[in-house]
Coordinates of C-alpha atoms in Angstrom, one line a residue:
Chain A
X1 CA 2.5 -11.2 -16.9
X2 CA 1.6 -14.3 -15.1
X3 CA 4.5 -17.4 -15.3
X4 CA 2.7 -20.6 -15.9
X5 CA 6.0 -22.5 -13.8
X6 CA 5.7 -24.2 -10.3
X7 CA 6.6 -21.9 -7.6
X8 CA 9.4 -23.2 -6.9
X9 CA 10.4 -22.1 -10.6
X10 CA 9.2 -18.8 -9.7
X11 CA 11.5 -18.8 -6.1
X12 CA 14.8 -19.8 -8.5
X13 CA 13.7 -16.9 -11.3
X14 CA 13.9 -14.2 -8.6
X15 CA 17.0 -15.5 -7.0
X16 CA 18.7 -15.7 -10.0
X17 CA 17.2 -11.8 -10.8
X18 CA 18.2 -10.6 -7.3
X19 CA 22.2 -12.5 -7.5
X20 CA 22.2 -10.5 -10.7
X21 CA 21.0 -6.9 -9.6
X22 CA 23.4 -7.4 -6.5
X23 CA 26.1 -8.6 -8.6
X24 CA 25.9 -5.6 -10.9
X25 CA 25.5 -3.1 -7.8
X26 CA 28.6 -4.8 -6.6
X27 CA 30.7 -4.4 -10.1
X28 CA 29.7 -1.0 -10.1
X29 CA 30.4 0.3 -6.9
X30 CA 33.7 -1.5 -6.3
X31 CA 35.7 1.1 -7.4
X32 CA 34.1 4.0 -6.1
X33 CA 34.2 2.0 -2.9
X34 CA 37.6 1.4 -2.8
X35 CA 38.4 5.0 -3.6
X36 CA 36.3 5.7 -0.9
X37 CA 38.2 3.4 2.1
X38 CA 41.3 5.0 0.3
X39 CA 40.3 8.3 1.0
X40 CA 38.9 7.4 4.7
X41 CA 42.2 6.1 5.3
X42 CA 44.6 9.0 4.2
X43 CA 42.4 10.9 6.2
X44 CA 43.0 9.0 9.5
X45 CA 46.8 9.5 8.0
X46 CA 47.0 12.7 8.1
X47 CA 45.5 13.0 11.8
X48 CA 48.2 10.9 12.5
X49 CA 51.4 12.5 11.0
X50 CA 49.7 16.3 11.4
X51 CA 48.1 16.0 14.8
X52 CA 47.6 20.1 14.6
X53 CA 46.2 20.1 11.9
X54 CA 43.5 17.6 12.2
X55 CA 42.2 15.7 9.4
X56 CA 43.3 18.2 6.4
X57 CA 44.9 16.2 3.6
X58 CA 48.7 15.7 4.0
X59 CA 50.9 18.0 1.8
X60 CA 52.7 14.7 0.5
X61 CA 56.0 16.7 -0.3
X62 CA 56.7 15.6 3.3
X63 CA 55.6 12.0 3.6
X64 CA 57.6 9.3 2.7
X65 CA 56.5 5.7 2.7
X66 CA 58.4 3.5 3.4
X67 CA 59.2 -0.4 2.5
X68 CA 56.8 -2.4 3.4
X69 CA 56.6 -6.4 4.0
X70 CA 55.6 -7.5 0.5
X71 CA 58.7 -5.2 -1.2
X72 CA 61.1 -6.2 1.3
X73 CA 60.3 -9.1 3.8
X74 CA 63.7 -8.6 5.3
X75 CA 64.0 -5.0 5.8
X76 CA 61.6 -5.2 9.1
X77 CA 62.5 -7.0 13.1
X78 CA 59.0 -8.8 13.8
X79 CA 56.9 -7.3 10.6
X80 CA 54.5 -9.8 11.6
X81 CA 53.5 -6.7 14.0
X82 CA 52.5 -4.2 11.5
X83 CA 49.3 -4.8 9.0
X84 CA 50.5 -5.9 5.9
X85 CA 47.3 -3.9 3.8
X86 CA 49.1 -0.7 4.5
X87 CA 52.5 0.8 4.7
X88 CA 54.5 2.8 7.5
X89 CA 54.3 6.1 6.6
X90 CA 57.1 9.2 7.8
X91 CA 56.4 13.1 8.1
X92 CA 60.1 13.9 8.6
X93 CA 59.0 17.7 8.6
X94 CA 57.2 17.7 11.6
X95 CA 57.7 20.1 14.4
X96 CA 60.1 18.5 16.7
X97 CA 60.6 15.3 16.1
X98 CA 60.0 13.0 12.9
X99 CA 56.7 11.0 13.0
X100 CA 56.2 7.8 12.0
X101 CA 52.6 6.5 11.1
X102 CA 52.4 2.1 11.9
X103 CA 49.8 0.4 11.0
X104 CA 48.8 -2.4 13.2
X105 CA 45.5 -4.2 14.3
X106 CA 44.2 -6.5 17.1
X107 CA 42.2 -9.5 16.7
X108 CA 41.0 -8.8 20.4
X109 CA 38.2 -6.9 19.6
X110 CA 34.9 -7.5 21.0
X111 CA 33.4 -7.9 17.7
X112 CA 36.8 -8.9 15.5
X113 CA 39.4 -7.1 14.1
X114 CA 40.6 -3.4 14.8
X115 CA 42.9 -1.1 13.1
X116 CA 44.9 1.4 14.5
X117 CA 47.3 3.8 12.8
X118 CA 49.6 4.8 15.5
X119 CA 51.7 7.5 15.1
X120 CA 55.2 7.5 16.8
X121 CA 57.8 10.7 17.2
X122 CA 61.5 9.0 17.7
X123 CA 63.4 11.6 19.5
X124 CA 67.4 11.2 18.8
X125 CA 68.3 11.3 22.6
X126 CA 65.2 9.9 24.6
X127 CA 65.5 6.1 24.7
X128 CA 61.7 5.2 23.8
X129 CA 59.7 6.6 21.4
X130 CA 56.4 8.3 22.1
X131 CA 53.4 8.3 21.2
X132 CA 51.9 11.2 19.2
X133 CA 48.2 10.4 17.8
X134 CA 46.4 7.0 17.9
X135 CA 43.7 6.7 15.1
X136 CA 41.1 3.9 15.0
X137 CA 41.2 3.5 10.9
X138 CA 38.4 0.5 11.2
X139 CA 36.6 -1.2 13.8
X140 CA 33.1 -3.3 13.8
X141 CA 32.5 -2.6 17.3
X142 CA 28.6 -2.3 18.8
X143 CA 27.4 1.2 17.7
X144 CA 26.9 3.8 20.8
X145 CA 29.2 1.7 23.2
X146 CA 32.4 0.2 21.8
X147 CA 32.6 2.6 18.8
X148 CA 33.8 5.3 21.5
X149 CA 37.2 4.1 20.8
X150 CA 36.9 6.5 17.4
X151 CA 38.1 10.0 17.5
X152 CA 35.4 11.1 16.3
X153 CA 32.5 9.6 19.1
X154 CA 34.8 10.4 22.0
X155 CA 38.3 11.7 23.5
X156 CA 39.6 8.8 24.4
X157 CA 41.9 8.2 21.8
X158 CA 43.8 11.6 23.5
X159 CA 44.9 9.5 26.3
X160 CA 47.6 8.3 24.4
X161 CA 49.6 11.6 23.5
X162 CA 52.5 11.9 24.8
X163 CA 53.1 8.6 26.6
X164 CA 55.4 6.0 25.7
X165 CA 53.4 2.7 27.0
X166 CA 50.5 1.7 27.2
X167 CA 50.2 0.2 30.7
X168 CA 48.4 3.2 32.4
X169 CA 46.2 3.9 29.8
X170 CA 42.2 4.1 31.9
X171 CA 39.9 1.4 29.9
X172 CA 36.8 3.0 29.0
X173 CA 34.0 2.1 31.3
X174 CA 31.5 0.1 29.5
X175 CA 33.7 -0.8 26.5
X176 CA 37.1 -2.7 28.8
X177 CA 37.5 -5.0 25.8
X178 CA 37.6 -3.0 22.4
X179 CA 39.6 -0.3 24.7
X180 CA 41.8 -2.9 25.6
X181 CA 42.2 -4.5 22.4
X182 CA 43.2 -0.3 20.7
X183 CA 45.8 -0.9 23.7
X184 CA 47.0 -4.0 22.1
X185 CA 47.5 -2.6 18.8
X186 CA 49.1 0.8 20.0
X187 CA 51.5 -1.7 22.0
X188 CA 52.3 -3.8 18.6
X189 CA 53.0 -0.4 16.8
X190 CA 55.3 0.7 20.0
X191 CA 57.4 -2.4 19.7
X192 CA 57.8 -2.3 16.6
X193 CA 59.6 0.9 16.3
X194 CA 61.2 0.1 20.0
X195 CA 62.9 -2.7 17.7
X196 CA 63.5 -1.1 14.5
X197 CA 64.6 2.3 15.8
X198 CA 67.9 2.4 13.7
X199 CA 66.4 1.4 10.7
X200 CA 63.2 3.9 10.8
X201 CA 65.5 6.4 11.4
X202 CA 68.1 6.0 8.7
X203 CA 65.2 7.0 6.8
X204 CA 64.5 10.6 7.8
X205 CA 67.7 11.6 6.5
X206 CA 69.1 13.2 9.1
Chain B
X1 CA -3.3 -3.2 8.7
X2 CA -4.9 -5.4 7.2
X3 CA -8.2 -2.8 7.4
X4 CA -6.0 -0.3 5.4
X5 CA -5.2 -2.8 2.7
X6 CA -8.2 -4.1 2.3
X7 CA -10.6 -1.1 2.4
X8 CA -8.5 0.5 -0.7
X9 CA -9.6 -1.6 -3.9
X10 CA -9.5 -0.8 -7.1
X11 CA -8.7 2.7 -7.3
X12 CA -9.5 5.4 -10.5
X13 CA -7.3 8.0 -11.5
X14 CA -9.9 10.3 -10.1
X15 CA -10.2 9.1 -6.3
X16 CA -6.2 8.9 -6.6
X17 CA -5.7 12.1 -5.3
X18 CA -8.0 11.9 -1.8
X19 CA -6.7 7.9 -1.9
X20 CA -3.1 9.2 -1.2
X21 CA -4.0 12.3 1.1
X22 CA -5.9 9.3 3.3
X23 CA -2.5 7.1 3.0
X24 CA -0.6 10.1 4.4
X25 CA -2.6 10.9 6.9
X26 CA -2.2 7.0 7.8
X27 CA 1.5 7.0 7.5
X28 CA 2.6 9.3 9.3
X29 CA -0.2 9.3 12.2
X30 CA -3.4 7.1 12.6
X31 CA -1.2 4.4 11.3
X32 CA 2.0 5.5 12.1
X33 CA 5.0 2.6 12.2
X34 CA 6.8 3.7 15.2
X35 CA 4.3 4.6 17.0
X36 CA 0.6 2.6 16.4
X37 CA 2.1 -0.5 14.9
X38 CA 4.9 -0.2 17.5
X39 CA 7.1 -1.9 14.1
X40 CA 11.0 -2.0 13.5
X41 CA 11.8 -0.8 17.1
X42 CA 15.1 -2.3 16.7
X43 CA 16.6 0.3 14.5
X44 CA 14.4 3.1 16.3
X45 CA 15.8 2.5 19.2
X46 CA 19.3 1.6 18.6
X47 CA 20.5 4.2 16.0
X48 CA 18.2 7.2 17.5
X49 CA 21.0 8.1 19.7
X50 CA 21.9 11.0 17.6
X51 CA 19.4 13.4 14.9
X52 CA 22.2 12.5 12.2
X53 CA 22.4 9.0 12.1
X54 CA 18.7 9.2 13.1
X55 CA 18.0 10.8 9.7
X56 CA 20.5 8.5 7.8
X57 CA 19.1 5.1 9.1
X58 CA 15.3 7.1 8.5
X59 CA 16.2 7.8 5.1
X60 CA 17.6 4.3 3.9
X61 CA 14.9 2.5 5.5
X62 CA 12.5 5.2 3.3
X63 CA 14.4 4.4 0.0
X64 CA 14.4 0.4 0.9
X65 CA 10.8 0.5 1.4
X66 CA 10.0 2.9 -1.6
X67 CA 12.4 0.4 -3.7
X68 CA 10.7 -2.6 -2.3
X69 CA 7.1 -1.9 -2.5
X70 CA 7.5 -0.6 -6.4
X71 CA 9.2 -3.7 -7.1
X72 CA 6.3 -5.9 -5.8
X73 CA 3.6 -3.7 -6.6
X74 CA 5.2 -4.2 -10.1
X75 CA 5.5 -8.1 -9.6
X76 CA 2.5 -9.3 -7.5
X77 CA 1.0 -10.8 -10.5
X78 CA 3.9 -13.1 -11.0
X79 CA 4.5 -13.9 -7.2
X80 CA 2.8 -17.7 -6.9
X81 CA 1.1 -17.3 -3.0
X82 CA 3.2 -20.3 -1.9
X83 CA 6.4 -18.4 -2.2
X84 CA 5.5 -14.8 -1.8
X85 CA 7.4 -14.7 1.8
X86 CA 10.7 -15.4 0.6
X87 CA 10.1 -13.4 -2.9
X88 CA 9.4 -10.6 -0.6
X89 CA 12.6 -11.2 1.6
X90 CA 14.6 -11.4 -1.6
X91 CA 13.5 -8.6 -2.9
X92 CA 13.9 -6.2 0.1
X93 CA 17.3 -8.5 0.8
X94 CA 18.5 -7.6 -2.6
X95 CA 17.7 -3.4 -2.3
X96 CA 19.5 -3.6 1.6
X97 CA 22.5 -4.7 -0.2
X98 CA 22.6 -2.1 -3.1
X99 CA 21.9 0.4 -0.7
X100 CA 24.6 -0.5 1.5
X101 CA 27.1 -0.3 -1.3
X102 CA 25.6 2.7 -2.5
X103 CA 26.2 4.0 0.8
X104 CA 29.7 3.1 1.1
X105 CA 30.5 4.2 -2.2
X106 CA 29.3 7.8 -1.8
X107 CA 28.7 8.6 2.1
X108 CA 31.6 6.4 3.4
X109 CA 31.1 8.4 7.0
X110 CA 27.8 8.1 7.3
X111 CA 28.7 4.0 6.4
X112 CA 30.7 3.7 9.5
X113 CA 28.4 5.6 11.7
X114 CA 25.4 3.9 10.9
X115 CA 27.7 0.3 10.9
X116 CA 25.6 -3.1 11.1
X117 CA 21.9 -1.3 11.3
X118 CA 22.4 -1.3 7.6
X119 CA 22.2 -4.7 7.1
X120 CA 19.9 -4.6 9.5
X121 CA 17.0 -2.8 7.5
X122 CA 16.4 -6.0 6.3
X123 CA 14.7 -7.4 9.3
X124 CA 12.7 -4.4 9.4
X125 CA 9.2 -6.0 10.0
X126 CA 7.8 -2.2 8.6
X127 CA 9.2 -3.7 5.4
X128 CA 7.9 -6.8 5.4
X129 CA 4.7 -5.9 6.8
X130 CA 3.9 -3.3 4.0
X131 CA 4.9 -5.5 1.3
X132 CA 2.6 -8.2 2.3
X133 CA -0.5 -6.0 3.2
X134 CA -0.2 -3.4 1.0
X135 CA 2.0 -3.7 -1.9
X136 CA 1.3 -7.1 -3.0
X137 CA -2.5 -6.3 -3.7
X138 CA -2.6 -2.5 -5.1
X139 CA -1.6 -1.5 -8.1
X140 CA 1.8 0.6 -8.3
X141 CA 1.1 3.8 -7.8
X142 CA -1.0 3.1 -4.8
X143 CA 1.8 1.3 -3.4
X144 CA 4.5 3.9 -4.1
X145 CA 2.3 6.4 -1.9
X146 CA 2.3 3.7 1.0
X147 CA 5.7 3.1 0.8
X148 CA 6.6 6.9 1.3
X149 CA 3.5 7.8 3.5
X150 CA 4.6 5.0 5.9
X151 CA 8.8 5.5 5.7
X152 CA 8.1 9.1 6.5
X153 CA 6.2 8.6 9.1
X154 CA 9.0 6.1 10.4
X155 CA 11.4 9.0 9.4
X156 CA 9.9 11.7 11.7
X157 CA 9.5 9.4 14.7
X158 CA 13.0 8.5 14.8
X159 CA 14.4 11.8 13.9
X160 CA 12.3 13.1 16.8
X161 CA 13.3 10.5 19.2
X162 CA 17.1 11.1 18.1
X163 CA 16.9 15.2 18.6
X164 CA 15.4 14.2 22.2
X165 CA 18.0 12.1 23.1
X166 CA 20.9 14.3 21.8
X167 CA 19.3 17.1 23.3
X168 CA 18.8 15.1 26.5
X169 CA 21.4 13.1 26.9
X170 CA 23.8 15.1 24.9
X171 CA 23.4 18.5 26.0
X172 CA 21.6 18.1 29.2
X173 CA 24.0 15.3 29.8
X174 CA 21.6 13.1 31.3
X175 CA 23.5 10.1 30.5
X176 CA 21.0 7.1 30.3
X177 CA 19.0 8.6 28.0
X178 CA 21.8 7.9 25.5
X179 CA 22.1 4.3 26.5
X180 CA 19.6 1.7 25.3
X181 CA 17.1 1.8 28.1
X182 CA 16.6 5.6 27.9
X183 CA 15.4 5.2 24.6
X184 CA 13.1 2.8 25.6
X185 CA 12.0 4.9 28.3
X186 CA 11.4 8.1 25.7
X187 CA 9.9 5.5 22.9
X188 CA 7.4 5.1 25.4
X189 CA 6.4 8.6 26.9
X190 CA 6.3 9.8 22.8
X191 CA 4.0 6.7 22.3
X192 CA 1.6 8.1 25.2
X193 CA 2.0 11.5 24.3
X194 CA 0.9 10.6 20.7
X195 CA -2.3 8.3 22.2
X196 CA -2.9 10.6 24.5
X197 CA -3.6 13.1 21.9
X198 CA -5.1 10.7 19.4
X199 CA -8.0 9.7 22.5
X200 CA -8.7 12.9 23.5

């Protein structure tokens, strides 16, 4: 078939074909995707709340989640700290102490936003809480250099077990500023339970 | 390239067979992408770090041209000269973006490994290059054996060049090999391995 129209009609036709075929791909795969980053994220979850066990699913007879900022904008010191796309989530059955998961992000990144689940054990008598696993649940940083930040690219991430600030946390050589800018999440999500500690814990029940 | 295009004209169902053993044989060495036409070096350097997202990036590039060429192929008739650039970018533009979705829909790690070089296949000039050579004057299923004779080809160099830096710079942990002038530096000894063998 031949069009007897001006180029320029031709130029429109196809744009208008292409907008369409994209538009449908889009409608199509908007669930699926969002099932998808779902999925990618309760995984991340559960390396955070069960650091033994890695990235199994979470048996969710133990996880609580707790208020977040839209159900109650008062229940939180400083909620501006936390990412309001996702709630803080508690594994009161953990071994030892219970563990809560914070999500935060930095805007620091080197190419944008970062976001960090951070998970935090709150021991009754120690003063601070501490760090248990850091997990990197979205990042756009540059492929093969920044993206070392992600458990799964390097070890990094392990640096943070155990310690209960971030100030002497070795940058990764190469990548100072989307290191840096983890550090600045981790930090938000430390603060924020530093500041809510009595209310996080009147959740675990005990 | 433009030898390649032109030399195949109209082609019978009879000479089909030899016509796409001959485009094969182009693809994925005489001619080969990577490493005669030396085209989309970007993403054959950048994402060959690893033999998985090597393959990944290989095989979406292979479906964007397959996708792209048919559609053209299909088209060419319709495509006024004047505009055929930006039909062309449209077109590939348009498949990039439906196989990015795709991608995040059903192989969400794979997604976040491969990051922006999905977009990216866009600016592939191997694309481009085939769709206004080849494609746009041959008759579909000419162009669908291009497509795949020339994405394979583009598939097996940076799979190769991935397994040699993983297995360099990976397991052998010489570390620059992983960064981006060590696969510059291996782009270039394959590319005289392969001329070297193609001369002698």
């Amino acid at each position: 078939m031949r069009f007897p129209q001006s180029p320029a009609v031709t130029l429109a036709l196809f744009a208008a074909v292409s907008a369409a075929l994209v538009t449908a791909v889009y409608l199509l795969t908007r669930a699926p995707i969002q099932a998808a980053e779902a999925r990618w994220f309760q995984q991340r979850l559960s390396a955070v709340l069960q650091p033994a066990t890695g990235l199994e699913p979470v048996d969710y007879e133990d996880i609580v989640q707790l208020p977040d900022r839209q159900r109650c904008p008062q229940c939180w010191q400083n909620s501006e700290l936390i990412d309001p796309a996702h709630a803080i989530h508690l594994n009161s059955q953990s071994a030892g102490a219970p563990v809560f998961a914070i999500p935060t992000f930095s805007s620091r990144g080197y190419n944008g936003r970062i976001d960090v689940i951070t998970g935090v054990a709150i021991v009754r008598e120690q003063q601070s809480p501490a760090i248990v696993a850091v997990q990197v649940s979205r990042h756009r940083e540059t492929p093969g250099i920044g993206d070392r930040i992600e458990a799964d690219k390097s070890a990094w991430l392990e640096n943070f077990r155990g310690k209960a600030t971030v100030n002497d946390i070795d940058a990764l050589s190469g990548a100072t500023i989307s290191a840096s800018a983890v550090e600045d999440a981790v930090e938000k999500a430390l603060r924020f339970a530093r500041q809510n500690r009595d209310q996080l814990m009147s959740h675990t029940g005990s | 390239m433009t030898t390649a295009a032109t030399s195949v004209t109209q082609t019978s169902p009879a000479t089909a067979t030899p016509e796409a053993g001959r485009l094969f044989r182009q693809g994925l060495w005489t001619n080969n992408a990577a490493t005669v036409q030396l085209l989309g070096l970007c993403p054959l350097l950048a994402v060959s770090n690893t033999v998985q997202n090597a393959l990944g990036l290989g095989l979406a590039t292979l479906f964007v041209l397959m996708l792209s060429s048919t559609l053209i192929s299909l088209l060419r008739h319709s495509i006024a000269a004047e505009v055929r650039l930006p039909v062309f970018v449209l077109v590939i533009a348009s498949a990039v973006t439906c196989v990015e979705l795709l991608m995040q829909a059903y192989s969400i790690s794979l997604y976040r490994n491969l990051g922006i070089f999905i977009p990216l296949i866009v600016t592939n000039c191997l694309i481009l290059a085939r769709a206004e050579a080849f494609a746009s004057r041959q008759p579909v299923p000419m162009a669908i054996a291009d497509a795949a004779a020339m994405g394979i080809g583009f598939l097996l160099v940076i799979v190769v060049l991935g397994g040699i830096r993983e297995w360099l710079g990976i397991s052998l942990q010489v570390l620059v090999v992983t960064l981006p002038p060590g696969a510059f530096i291996v782009l270039g000894l394959l590319v005289a391995c392969v001329r070297g063998i193609r001369t002698s």
